[in-house]
CSV table of C-alpha atoms in Angstrom, one decimal:
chain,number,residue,atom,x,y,z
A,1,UNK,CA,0.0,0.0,0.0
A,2,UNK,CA,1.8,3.3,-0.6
A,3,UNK,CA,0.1,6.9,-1.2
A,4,UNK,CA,-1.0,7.0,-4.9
A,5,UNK,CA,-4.1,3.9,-3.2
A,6,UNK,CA,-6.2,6.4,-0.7
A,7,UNK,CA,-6.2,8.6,1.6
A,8,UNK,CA,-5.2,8.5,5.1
A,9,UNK,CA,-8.1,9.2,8.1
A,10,UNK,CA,-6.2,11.3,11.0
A,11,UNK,CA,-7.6,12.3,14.2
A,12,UNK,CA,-5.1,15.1,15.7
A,13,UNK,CA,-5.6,15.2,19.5
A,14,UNK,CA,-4.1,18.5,21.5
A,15,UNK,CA,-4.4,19.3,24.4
A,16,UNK,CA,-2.2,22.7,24.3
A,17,UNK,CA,-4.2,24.5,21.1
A,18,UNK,CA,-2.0,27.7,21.1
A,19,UNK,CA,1.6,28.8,20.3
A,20,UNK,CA,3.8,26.2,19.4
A,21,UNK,CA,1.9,22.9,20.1
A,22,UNK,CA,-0.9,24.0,18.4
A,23,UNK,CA,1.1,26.0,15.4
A,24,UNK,CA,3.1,22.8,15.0
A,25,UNK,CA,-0.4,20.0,14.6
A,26,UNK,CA,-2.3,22.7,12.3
A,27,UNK,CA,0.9,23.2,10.4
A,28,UNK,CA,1.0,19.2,9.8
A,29,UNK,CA,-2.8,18.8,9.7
A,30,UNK,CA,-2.6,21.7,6.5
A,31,UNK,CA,0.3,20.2,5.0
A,32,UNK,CA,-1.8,16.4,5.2
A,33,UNK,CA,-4.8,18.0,3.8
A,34,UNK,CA,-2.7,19.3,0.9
A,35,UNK,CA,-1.6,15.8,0.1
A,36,UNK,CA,-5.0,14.8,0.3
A,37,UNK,CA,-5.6,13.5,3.6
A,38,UNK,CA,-8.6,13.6,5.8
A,39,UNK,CA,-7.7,15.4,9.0
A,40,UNK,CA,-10.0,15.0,12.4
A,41,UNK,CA,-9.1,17.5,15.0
A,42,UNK,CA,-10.0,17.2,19.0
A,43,UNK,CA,-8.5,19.8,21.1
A,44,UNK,CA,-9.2,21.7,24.1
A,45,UNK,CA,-10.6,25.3,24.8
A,46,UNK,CA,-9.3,25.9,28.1
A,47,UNK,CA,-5.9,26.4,26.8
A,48,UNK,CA,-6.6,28.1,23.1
A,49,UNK,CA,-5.9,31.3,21.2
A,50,UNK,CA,-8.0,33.2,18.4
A,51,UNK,CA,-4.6,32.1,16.5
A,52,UNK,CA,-5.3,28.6,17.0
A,53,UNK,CA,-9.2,29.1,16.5
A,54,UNK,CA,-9.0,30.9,13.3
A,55,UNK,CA,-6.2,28.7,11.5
A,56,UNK,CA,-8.5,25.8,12.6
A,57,UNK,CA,-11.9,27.4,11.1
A,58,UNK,CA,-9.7,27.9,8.2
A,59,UNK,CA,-8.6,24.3,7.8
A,60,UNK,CA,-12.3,23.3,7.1
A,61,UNK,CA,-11.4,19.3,9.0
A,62,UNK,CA,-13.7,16.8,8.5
A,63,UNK,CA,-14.4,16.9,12.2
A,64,UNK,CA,-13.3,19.2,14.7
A,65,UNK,CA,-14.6,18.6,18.6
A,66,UNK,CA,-13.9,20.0,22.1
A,67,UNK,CA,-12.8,17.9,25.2
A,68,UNK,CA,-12.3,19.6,28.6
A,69,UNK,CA,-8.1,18.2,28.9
A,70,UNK,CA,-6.0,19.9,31.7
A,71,UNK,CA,-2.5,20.6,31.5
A,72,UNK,CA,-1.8,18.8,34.8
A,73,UNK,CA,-3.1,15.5,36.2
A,74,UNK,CA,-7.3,16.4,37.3
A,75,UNK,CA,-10.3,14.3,38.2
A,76,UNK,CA,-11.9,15.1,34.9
A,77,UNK,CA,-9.0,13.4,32.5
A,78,UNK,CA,-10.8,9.8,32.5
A,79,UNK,CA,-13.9,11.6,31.8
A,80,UNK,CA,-11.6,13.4,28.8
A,81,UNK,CA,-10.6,9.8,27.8
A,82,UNK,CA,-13.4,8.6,27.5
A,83,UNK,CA,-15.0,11.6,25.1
A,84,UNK,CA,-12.2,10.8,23.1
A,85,UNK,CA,-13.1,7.0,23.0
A,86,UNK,CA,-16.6,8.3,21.7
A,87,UNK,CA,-15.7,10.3,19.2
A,88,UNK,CA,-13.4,7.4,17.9
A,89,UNK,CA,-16.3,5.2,17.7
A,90,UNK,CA,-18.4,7.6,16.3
A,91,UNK,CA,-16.1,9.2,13.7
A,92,UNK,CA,-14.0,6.3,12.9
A,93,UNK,CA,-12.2,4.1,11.8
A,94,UNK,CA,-9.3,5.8,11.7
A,95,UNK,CA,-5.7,5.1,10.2
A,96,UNK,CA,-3.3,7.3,12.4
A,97,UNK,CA,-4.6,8.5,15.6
A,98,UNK,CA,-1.7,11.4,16.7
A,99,UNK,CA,-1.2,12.8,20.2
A,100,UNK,CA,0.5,16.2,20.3
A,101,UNK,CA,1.9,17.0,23.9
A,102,UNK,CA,2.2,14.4,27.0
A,103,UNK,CA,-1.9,15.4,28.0
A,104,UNK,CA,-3.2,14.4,24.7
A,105,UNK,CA,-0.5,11.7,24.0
A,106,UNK,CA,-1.0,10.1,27.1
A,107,UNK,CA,-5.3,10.4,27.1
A,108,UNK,CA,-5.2,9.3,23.5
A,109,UNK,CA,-2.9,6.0,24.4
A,110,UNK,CA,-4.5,5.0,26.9
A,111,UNK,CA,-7.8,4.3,25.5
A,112,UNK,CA,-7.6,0.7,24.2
A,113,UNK,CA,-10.2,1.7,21.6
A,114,UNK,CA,-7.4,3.6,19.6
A,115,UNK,CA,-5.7,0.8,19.1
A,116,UNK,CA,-7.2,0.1,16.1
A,117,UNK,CA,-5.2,2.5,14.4
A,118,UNK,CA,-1.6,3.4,14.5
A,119,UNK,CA,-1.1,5.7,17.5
A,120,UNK,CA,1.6,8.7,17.3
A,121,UNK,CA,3.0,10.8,19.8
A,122,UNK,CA,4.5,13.7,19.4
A,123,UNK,CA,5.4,15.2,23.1
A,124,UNK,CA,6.9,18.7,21.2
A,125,UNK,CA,9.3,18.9,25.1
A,126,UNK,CA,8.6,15.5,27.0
A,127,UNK,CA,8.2,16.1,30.1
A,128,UNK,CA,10.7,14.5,32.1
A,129,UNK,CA,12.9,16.7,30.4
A,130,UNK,CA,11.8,19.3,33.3
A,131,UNK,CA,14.8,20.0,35.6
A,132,UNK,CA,12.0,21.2,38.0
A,133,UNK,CA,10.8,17.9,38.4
A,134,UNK,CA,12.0,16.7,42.1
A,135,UNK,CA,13.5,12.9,41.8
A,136,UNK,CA,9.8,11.2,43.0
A,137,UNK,CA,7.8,13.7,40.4
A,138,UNK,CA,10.6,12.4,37.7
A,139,UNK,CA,10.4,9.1,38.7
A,140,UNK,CA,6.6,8.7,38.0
A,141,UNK,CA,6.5,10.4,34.9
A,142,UNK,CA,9.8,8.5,33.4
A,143,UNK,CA,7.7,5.0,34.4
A,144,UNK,CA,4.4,6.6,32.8
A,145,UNK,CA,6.1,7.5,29.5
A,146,UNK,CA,8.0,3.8,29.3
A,147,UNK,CA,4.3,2.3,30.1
A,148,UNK,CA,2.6,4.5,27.7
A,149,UNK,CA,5.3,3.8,25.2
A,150,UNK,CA,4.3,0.2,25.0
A,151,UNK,CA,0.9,1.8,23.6
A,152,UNK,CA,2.4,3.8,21.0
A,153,UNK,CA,2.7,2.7,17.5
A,154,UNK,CA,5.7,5.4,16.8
A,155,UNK,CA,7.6,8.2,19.0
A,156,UNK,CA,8.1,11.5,17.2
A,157,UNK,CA,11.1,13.6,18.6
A,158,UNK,CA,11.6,17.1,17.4
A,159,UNK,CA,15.6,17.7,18.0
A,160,UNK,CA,18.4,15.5,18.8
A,161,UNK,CA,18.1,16.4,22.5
A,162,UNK,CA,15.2,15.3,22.7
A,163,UNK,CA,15.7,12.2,21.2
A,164,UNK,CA,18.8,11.5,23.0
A,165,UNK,CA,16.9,12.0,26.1
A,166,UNK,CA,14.0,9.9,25.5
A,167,UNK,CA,16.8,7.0,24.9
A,168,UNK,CA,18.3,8.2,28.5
A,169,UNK,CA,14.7,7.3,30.0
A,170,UNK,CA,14.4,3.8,28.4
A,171,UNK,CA,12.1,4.4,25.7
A,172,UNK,CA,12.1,1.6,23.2
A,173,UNK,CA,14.9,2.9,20.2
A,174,UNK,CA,12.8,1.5,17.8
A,175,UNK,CA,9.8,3.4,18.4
A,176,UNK,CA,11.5,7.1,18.3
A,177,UNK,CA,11.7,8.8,15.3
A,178,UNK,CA,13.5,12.1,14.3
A,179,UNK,CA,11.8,14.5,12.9
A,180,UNK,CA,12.5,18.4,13.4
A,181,UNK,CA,10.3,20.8,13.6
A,182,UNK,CA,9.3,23.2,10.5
A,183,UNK,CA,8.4,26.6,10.0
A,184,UNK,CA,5.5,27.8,7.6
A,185,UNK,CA,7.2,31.2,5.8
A,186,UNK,CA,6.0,34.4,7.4
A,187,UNK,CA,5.1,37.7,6.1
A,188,UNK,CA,7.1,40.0,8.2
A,189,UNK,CA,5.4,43.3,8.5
A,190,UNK,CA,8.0,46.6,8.8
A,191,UNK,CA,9.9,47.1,11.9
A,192,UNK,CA,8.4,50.8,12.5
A,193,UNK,CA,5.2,49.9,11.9
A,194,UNK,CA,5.5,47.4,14.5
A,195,UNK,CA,6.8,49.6,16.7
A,196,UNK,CA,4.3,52.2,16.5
A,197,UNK,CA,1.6,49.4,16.7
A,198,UNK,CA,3.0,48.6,20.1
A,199,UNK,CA,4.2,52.3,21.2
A,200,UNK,CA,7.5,51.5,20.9
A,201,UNK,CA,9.8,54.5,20.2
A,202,UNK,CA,12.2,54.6,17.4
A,203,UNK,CA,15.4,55.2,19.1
A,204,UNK,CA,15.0,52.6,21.5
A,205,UNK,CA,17.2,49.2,21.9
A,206,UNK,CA,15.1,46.4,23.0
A,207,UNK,CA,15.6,43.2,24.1
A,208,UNK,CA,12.2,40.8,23.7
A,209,UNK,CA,11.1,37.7,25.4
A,210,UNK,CA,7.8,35.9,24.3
A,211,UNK,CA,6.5,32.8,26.0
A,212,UNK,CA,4.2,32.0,28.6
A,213,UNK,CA,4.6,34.0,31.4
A,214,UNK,CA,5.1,30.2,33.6
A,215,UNK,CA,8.0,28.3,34.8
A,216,UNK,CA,9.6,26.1,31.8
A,217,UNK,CA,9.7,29.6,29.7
A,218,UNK,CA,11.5,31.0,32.6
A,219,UNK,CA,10.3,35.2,32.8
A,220,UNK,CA,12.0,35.1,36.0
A,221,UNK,CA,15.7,34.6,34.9
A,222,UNK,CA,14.4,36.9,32.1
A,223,UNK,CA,14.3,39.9,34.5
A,224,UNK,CA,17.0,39.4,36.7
A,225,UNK,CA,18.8,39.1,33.7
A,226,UNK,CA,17.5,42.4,32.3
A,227,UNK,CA,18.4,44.2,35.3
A,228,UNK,CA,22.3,42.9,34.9
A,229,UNK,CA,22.8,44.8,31.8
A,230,UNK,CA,24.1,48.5,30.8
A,231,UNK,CA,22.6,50.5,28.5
A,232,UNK,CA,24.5,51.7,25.3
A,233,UNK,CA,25.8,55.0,25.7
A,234,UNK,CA,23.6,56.8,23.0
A,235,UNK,CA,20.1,54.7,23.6
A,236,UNK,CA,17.7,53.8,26.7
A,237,UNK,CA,17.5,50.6,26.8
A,238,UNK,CA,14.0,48.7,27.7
A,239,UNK,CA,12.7,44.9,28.1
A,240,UNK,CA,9.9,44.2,25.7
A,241,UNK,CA,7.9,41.2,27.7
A,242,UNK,CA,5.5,39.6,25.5
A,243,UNK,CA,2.9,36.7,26.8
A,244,UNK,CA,0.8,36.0,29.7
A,245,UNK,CA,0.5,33.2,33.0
A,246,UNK,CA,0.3,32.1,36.2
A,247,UNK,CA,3.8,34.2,36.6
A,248,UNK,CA,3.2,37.7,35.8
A,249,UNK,CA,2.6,39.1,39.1
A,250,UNK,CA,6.0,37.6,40.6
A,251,UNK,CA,7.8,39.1,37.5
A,252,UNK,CA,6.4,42.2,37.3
A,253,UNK,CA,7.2,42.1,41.8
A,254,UNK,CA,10.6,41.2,40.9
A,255,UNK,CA,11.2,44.2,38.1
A,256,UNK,CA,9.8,46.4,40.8
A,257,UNK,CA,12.4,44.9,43.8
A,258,UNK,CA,15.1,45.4,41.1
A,259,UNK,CA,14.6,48.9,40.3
A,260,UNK,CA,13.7,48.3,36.4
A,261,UNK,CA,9.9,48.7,36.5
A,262,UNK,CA,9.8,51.7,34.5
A,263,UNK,CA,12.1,50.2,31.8
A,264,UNK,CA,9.8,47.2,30.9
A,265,UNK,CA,6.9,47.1,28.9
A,266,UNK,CA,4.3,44.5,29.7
A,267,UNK,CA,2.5,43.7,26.3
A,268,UNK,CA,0.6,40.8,26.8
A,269,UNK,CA,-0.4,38.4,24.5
A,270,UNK,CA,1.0,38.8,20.7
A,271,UNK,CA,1.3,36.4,18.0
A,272,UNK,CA,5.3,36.7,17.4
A,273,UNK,CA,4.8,37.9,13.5
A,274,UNK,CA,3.2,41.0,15.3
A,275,UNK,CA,5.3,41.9,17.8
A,276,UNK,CA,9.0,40.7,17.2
A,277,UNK,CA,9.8,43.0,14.4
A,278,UNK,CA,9.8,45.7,17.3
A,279,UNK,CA,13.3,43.3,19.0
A,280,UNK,CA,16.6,44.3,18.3
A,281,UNK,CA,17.7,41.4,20.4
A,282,UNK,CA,15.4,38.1,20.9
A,283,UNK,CA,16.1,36.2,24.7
A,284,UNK,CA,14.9,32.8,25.2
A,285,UNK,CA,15.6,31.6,28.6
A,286,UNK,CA,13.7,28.1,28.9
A,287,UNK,CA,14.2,25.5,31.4
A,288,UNK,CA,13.3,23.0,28.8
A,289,UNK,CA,12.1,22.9,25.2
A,290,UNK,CA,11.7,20.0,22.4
A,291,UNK,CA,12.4,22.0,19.7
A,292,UNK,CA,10.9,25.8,19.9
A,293,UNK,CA,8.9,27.6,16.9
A,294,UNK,CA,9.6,31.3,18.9
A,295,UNK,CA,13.2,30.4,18.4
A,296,UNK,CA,12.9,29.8,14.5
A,297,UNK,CA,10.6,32.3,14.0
A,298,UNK,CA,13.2,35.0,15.6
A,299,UNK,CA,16.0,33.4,13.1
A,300,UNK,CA,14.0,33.9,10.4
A,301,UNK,CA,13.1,37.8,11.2
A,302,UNK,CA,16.7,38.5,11.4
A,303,UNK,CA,16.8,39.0,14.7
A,304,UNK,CA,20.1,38.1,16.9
A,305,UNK,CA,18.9,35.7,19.8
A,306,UNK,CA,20.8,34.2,22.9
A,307,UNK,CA,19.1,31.2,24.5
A,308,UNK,CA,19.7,28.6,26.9
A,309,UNK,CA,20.7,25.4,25.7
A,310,UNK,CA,18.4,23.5,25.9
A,311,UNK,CA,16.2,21.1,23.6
A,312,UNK,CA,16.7,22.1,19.8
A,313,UNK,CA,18.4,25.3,20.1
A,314,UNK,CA,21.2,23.8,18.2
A,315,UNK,CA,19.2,23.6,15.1
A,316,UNK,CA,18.5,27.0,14.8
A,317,UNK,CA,21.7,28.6,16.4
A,318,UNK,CA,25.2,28.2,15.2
A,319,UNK,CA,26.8,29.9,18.5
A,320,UNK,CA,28.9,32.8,17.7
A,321,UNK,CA,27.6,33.0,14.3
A,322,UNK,CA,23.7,34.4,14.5
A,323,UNK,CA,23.6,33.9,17.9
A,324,UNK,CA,24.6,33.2,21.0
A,325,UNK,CA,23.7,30.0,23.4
A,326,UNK,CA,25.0,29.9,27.5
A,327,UNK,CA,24.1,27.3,30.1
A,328,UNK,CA,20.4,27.6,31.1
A,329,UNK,CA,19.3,29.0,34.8
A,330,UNK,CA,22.3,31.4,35.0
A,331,UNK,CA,21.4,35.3,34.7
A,332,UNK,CA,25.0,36.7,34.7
A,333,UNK,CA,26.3,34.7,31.2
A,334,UNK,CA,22.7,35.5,29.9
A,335,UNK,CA,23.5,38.8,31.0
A,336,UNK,CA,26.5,38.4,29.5
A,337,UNK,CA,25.9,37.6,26.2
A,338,UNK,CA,23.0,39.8,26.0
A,339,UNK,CA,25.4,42.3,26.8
A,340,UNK,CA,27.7,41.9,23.8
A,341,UNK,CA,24.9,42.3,21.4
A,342,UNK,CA,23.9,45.6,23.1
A,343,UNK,CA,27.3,47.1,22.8
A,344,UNK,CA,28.2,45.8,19.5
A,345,UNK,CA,25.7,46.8,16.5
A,346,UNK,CA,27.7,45.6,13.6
A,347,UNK,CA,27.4,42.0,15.4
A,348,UNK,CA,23.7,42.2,15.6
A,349,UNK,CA,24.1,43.1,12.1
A,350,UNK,CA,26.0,40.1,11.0
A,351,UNK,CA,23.9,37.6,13.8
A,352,UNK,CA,20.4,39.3,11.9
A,353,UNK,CA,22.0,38.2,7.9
A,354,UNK,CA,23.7,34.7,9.0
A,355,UNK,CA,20.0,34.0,10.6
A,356,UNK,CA,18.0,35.0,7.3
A,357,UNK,CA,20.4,32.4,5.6
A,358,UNK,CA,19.7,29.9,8.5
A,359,UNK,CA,16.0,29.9,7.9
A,360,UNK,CA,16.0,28.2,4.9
A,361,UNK,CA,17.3,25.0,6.7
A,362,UNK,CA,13.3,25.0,8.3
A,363,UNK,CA,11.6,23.6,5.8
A,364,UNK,CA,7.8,23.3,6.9
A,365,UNK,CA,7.2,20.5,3.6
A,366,UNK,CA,10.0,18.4,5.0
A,367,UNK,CA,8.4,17.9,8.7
A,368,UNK,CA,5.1,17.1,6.9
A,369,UNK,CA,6.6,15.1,4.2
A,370,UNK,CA,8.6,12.6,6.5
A,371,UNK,CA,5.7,12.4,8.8
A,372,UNK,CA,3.7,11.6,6.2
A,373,UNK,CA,6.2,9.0,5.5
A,374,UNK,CA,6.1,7.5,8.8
A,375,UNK,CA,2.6,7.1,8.8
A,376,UNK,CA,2.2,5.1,6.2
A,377,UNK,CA,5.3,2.9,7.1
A,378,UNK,CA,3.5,2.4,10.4
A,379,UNK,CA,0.7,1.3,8.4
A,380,UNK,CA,2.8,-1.2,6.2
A,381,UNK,CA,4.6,-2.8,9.1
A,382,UNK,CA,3.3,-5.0,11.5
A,383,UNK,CA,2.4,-3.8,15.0
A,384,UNK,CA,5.3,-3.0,17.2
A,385,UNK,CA,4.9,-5.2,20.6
C-alpha cells in the first residue's frame, strides 16, 4: 500500500491549542490536507488562542470537537478519555490517531479503543525533560512514559536532544523517530510599523522575550537578567515582555524589587509575527524545550537571539555565528551575552543576515513530508509489541 491507493483518516488530538503545540499540529494537519488527507481534529478550549481558533476554522477538518483536557493531572481526565473514546467510535475508523503533547499523548494512548489505528505521539518537550521535576515527580513520569510507550505505535522527537533524552529514560529505540520541527514562511510586516503598533519609540534598543509568562519559559531569569545589563551610551535601553500566565505578578514584583519597572513594557499576548519585528535582540531563557517555533521564528526575522541550551536550540543557532547560546538557569552569562549584542551593533548586524540564511534550513514540507512517510510505514509494518 503506498500513497498513490487512498487517503489516510487522521484524528489530531491536542491538548495545548496555542503557540507552538498547536502552530506545529495545524501546520502538519494543512500540510496532510494538501496531500489529500482527511484530517480530524479534537482539542481543548481551556488552553486556546484566536490564532489557533481561526487557522483551525480555516482548515475546514472533516471533524473538529472540544474535550475539557488539563494541562496537569485532574479528576476530569478519564472523563476526557473517554470523550475521546466516543468520538473514535463515532467518527472512525481511523488510520493514524496522533497525540501532540504528553496530556493528549497520554489520554489518546490510553484508550484501548485507539488501538485500532496506528497511534503517534508527538510530546513537542517530554516532560521528564523538566529539571524542575523533584526525583519522585521524575520518577513517576519516566515510568508513565515507558508504560505508555508500549501503547504507542511510533515516538516522534523534534531535536536530537530530545531524542537522546527519550533514549536516556528507556524508551524503546525502535519506536523514536526524528523529525524536526518546521516553519511555515512568514510575512514580516516593517519594523516601524510594529513599533508604533506597540508604542515602541524609534530610538529605542530592545531586548524581547515571548513565552508563557510560567516556569519552563522562565520570565523570572528573564528579569533578573535584564536588570544585569548596561545601557549603550547613545540609547535607553528597555525589556519588551510579550505573553501572559500564572507568573506575571511575581515578574512584574521582581522588576519592581530590582529597580527596572519603569524600563519594561508589559504587552501581553501577541502572535510573534506582530510583535517581534519591534526586537533588536530576541532572549529565550527556557528551562526546557523539544524544539521551539519562537526560536525559528526569531531566526527567520533576522533577529540576533541568545538562549539557553536546551532542547533544539542547536538547530537553529550556530553559537557565535547568529547567535549566541549559554548554560540555562544562569542570569550573569545570559546577561552576558545579552550584553555583547547591546554594545556591539555591527554584530547584531551580521547575527540578523547569517540568521536570514539559516531559515531556509526550516523547511515546513519536510516535517510534513517525512511524517507523512512514517505514517504510512506504520501502516505497512506489523504492529510493534
Amino acid at each position: 500500500m503506498n500513497p498513490t491507493h487512498r487517503s489516510l483518516n487522521v484524528l489530531h488530538v491536542t491538548e495545548a491549542s496555542f503557540a507552538g503545540v498547536g502552530g506545529h499540529m495545524l501546520d502538519l494537519a494543512e500540510g496532510l490536507q494538501h496531500l489529500g488527507c482527511q484530517n480530524h481534529v479534537i482539542h481543548s478550549a481551556l488552553r486556546t488562542d484566536s490564532t489557533f481558533g481561526n487557522r483551525l476554522r480555516q482548515l475546514q477538518c472533516s471533524g473538529v470537537h472540544q474535550v475539557p483536557m488539563r494541562r496537569m493531572p485532574h479528576w476530569s481526565d478519564w472523563q476526557a478519555k473517554n470523550l475521546i473514546a466516543n468520538y473514535i467510535l463515532e467518527q472512525g475508523p481511523f488510520d493514524i490517531i496522533h497525540g501532540h503533547s504528553s496530556k493528549a499523548g497520554g489520554l489518546t494512548r490510553m484508550n484501548g479503543i485507539a488501538r485500532a489505528a496506528k497511534v503517534v505521539y508527538t510530546p513537542n518537550g517530554i516532560y521528564t525533560m523538566n529539571p524542575s521535576n523533584g526525583r519522585a515527580a521524575h520518577t513517576v513520569a519516566r515510568w508513565v512514559e515507558k508504560w505508555l510507550a508500549k501503547r504507542s505505535s511510533a515516538i516522534i522527537a523534534v531535536s536530537p536532544e530530545e531524542r537522546d533524552h527519550m533514549l536516556k529514560i528507556g524508551l524503546p529505540p525502535d519506536r523514536i523517530h526524528l523529525i524536526a520541527n518546521g516553519l511555515r514562511p512568514i510575512d514580516w510586516p516593517d519594523r516601524s510599523e510594529t513599533r508604533h503598533r506597540l508604542g515602541i519609540p524609534r530610538d529605542v534598543l530592545t531586548i524581547g522575550f515571548l513565552g508563557r509568562l510560567a516556569p519552563q519559559k522562565n520570565p523570572l531569569l528573564m528579569v533578573t537578567a535584564f536588570a544585569l545589563l548596561q545601557p549603550p551610551d547613545d540609547r535607553p535601553l528597555r525589556l519588551l515582555m510579550v505573553g501572559t500566565g500564572p507568573l506575571e505578578n511575581e515578574a512584574r514584583k521582581l522588576a519592581q524589587q530590582l529597580g527596572i519597572a519603569d524600563r519594561v513594557d508589559w504587552l501581553g499576548y501577541q502572535a510573534a509575527r506582530d510583535s517581534m519585528p519591534a526586537f533588536d535582540i530576541f532572549v529565550m531563557p527556557s528551562c526546557y524545550e523539544g524544539m521551539p517555533y519562537v526560536l525559528m521564528e526569531a531566526v527567520s526575522a533576522g533577529i540576533p537571539a541568545v538562549a539557553a541550551q536546551v532542547g533544539g536550540v542547536s538547530l537553529s543557532i550556530d553559537d557565535g555565528s547568529n547567535g549566541f547560546v549559554v548554560p540555562p538557569g544562569n542570569p550573569t552569562a545570559l546577561a552576558g551575552a545579552v550584553q555583547k549584542l547591546v554594545d556591539q551593533p555591527n554584530l547584531r548586524a551580521e547575527f540578523a543576515a547569517a540568521g536570514r540564511k539559516k531559515s531556509g534550513q526550516f523547511a515546513v514540507e519536510k516535517m510534513i513530508a517525512t511524517t507523512l512517510e512514517l505514517y504510512w510505514s506504520l501502516l505497512n509494518s506489523p504492529e510493534l509489541k
